[in-house]
Tab-separated table of C-alpha atoms in Angstrom:
chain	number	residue	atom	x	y	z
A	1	UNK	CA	36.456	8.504	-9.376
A	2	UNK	CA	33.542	8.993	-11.951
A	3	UNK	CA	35.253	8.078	-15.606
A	4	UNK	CA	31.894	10.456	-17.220
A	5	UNK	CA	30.057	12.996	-15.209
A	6	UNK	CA	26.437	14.652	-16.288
A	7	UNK	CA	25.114	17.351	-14.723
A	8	UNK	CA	22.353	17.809	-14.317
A	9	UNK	CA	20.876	14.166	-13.602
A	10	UNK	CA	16.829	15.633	-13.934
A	11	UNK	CA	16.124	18.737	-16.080
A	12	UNK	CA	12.399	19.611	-15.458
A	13	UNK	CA	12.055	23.540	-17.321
A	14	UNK	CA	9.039	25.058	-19.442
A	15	UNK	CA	8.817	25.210	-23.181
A	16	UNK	CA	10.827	27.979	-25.118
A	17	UNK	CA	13.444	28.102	-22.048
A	18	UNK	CA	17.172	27.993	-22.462
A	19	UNK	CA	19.485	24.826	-21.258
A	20	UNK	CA	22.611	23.520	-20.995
A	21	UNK	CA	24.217	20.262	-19.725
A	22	UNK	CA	27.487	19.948	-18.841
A	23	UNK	CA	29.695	16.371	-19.285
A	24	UNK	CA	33.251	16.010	-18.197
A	25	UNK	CA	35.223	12.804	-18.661
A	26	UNK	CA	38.653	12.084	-16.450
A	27	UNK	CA	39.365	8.828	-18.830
A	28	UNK	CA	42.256	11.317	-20.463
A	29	UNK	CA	40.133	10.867	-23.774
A	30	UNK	CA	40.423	12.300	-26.775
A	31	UNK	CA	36.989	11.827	-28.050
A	32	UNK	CA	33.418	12.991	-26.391
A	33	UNK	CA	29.839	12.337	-27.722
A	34	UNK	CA	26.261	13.476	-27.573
A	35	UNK	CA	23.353	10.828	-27.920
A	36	UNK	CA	19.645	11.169	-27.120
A	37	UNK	CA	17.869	8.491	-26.200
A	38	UNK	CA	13.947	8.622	-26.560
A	39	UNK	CA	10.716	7.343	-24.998
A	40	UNK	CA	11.009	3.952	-26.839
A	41	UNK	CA	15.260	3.575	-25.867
A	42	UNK	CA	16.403	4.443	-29.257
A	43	UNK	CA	20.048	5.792	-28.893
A	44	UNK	CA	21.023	8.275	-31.748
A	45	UNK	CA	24.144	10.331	-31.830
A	46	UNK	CA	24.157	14.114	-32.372
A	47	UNK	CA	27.565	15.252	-31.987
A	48	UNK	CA	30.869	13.960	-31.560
A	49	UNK	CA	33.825	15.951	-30.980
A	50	UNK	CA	37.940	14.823	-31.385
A	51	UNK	CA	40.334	17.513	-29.678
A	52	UNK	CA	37.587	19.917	-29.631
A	53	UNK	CA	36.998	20.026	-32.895
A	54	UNK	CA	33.592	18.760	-34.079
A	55	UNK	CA	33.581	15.384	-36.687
A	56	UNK	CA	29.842	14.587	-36.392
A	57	UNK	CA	27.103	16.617	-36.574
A	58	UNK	CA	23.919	14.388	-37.049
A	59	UNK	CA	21.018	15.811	-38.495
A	60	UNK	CA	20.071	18.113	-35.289
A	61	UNK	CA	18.088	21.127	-35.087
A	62	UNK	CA	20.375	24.061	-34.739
A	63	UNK	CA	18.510	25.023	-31.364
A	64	UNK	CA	21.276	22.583	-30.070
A	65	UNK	CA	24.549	23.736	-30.001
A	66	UNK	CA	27.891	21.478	-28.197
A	67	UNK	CA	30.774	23.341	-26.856
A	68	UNK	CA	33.827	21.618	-26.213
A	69	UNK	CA	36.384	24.107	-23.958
A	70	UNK	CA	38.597	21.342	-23.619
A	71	UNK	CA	38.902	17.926	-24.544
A	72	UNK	CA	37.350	16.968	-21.176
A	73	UNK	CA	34.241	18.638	-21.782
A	74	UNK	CA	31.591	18.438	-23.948
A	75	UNK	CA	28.409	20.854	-22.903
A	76	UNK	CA	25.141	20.926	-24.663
A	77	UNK	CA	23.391	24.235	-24.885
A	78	UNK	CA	19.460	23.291	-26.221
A	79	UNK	CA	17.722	26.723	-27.196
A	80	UNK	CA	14.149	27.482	-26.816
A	81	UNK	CA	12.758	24.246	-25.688
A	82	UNK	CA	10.198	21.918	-27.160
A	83	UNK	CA	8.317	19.291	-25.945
A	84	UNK	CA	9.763	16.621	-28.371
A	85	UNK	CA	13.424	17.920	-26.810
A	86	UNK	CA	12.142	15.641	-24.002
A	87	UNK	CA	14.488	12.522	-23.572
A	88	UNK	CA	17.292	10.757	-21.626
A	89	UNK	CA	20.835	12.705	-22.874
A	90	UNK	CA	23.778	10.704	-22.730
A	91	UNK	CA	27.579	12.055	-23.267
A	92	UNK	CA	30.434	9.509	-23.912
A	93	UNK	CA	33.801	9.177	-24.451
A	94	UNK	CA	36.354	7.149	-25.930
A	95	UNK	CA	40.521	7.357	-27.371
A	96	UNK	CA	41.118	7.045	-30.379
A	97	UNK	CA	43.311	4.206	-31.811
A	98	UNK	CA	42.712	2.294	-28.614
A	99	UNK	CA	40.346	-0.919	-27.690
A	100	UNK	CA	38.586	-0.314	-30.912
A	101	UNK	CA	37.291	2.997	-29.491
A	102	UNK	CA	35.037	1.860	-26.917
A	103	UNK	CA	32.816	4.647	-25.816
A	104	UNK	CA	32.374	5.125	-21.893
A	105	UNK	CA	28.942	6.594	-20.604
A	106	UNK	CA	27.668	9.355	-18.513
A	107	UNK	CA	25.057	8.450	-15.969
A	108	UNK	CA	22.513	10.518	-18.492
A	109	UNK	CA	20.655	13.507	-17.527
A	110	UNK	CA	16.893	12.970	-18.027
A	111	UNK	CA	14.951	16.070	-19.394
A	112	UNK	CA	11.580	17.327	-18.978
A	113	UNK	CA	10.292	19.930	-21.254
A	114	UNK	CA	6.448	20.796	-19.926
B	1	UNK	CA	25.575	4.096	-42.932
B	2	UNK	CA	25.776	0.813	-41.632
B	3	UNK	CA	22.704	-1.006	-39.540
B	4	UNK	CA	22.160	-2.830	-36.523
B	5	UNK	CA	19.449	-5.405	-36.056
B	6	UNK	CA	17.965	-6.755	-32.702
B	7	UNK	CA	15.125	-8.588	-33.526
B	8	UNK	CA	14.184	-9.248	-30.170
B	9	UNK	CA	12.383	-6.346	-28.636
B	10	UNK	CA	11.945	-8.652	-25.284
B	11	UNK	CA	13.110	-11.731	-24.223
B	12	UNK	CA	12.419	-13.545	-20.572
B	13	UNK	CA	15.176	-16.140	-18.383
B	14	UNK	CA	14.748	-17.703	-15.283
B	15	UNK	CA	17.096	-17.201	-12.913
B	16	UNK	CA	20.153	-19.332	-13.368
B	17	UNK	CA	19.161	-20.768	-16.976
B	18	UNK	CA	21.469	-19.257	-19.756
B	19	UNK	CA	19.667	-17.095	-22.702
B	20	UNK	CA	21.384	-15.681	-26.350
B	21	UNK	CA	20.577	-12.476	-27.325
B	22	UNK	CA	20.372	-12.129	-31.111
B	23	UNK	CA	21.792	-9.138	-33.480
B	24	UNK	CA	23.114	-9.206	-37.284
B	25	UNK	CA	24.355	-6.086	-38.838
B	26	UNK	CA	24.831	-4.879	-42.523
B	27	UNK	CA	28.049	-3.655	-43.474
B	28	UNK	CA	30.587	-3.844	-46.619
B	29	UNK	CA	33.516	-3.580	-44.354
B	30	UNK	CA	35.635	-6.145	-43.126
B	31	UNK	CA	37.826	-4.525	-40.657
B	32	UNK	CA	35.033	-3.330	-37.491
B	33	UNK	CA	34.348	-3.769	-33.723
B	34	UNK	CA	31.482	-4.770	-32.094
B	35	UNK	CA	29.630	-3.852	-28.667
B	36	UNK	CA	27.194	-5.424	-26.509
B	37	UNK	CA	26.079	-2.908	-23.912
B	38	UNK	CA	23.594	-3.096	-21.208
B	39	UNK	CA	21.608	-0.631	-19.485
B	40	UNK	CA	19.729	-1.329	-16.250
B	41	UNK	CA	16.759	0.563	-14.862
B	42	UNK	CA	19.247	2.993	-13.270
B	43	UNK	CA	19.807	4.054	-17.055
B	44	UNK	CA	23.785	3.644	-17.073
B	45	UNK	CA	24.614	2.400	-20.076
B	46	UNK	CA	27.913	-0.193	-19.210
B	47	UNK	CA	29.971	-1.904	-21.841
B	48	UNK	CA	29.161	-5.631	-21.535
B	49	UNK	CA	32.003	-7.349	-24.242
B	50	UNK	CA	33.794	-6.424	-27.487
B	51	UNK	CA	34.985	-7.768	-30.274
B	52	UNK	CA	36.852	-7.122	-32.981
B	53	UNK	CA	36.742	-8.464	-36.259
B	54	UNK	CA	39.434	-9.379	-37.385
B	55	UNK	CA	39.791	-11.674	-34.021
B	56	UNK	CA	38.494	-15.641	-35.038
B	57	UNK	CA	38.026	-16.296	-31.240
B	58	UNK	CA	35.080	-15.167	-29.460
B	59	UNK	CA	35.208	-12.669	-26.496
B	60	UNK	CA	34.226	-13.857	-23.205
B	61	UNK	CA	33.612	-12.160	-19.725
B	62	UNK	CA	32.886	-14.189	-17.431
B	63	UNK	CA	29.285	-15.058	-17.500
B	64	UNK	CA	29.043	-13.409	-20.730
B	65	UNK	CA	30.250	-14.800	-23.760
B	66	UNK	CA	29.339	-13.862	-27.759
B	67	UNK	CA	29.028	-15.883	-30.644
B	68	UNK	CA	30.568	-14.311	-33.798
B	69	UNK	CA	29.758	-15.141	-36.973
B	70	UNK	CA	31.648	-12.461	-39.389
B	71	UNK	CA	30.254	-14.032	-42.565
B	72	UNK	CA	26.681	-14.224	-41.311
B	73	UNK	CA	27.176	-10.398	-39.840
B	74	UNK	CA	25.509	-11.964	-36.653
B	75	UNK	CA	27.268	-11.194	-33.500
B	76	UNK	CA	24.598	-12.429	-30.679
B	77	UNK	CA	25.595	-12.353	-26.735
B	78	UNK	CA	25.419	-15.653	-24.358
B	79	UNK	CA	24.481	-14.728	-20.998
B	80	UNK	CA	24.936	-18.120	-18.884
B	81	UNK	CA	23.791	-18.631	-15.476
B	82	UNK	CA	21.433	-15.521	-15.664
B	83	UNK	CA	21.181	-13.316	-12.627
B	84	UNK	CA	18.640	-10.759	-11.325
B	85	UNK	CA	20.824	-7.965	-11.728
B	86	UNK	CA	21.294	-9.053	-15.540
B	87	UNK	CA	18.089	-7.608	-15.912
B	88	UNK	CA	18.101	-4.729	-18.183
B	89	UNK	CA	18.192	-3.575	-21.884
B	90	UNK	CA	20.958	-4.778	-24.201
B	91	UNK	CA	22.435	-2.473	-26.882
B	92	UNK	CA	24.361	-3.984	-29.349
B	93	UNK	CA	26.496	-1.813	-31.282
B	94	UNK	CA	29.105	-1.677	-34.569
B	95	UNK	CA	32.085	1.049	-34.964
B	96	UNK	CA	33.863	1.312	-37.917
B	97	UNK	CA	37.490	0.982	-38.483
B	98	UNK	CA	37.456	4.015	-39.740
B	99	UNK	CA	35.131	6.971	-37.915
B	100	UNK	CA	33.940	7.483	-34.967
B	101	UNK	CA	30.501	6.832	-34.705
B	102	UNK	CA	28.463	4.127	-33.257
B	103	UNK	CA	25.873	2.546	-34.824
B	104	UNK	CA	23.501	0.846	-32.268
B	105	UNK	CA	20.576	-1.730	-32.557
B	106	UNK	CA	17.025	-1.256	-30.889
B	107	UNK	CA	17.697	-3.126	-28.148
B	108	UNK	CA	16.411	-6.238	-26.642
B	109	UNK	CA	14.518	-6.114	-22.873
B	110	UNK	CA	15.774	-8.929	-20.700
B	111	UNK	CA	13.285	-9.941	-17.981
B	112	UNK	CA	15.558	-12.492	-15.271
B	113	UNK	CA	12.427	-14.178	-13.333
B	114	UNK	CA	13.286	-15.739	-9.763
């Protein structure tokens, strides 16, 4: 009964590969985010998307790239890896119009770019 | 864009005592919500309490209550009777009325000691 799934949880790959990360919520929400969170906790959104249509798109380099299929999934697709790509990535969700939009969080997926 | 101060980068409780966590915020709104959130070693990030603006009284949850003070823009959490498994790092967080984006603080590292 997990309200925001990550997958993967650990992402350990080589610079210059290709990666994605997949998030599904079941909370029936309308909205889904992208943060990264770095070495020193700092949370900073990257993308938020409302009905699968993107409404934030932080200053990001366009190696990343979100695709929302549905409005239960947001995936992350990160292109040719760097080493400062390495952080905890969290997805989120929340309704809009209701309890002031509180965001719900994935478990994370921690990634290692050597 | 609206900001989110935590000046506490660490703060220590024993066990049982009761400790505030501080934040203040800069915004020219007066319609908003506001977040504490707390994330444990096992990264999760779990909503804590909210509160929204526009309400005089202060949220509580249980242990957990906040002090709101809209014209200071200081919105700091009470954690009474402190437990080990309070230990963690506390987000707190502003939405807008209007938007959908988070704006978080730094975060402050709460040590419970037996």
């Amino acid at each position: 009964d997990t309200a925001v799934s990550q997958t993967p949880k650990y992402l350990v790959t080589q610079m210059g590969n290709d990666k994605s990360i997949k998030c599904e919520q079941n909370l029936g929400h309308d909205t889904m985010y992208w943060y990264k969170q770095d070495s020193k906790k700092f949370l900073k959104i990257m993308f938020s998307y409302n009905n699968k249509e993107l409404i934030i798109n932080e200053t990001v380099p366009n190696r990343f790239s979100p695709k929302s299929p549905d409005k239960a999934h947001l995936n992350l697709h990160i292109n040719s890896l760097e080493l400062g790509d390495s952080a905890v990535y969290f997805c989120a969700s929340s309704q809009y119009g209701l309890a002031g939009e509180t965001q719900y969080f994935g478990p994370g997926t921690r990634l290692l770019v050597l | 864009a609206q900001t989110v101060t935590q000046s506490q980068p660490e703060m220590s409780v024993q066990e049982a005592e009761t400790v505030t966590l501080s934040c203040t915020y800069d915004t020219s709104e007066s319609d908003y919500y506001l977040f504490w959130y707390k994330q444990p070693p096992s990264r999760q990030m779990i909503l804590v309490i909210r509160q929204e603006a526009y309400k005089q009284q202060n949220a509580t949850e249980n242990r957990f209550s906040v002090n709101f003070q809209k014209a200071a823009k200081s919105f700091s959490l009470k954690i009474s009777d402190s437990q080990l498994g309070d230990a963690a790092m506390y987000f707190c967080a502003y939405r807008s009325n209007t938007g959908n984006q988070f704006y978080f603080g730094t975060g402050t590292s709460l040590t419970v000691i037996p």
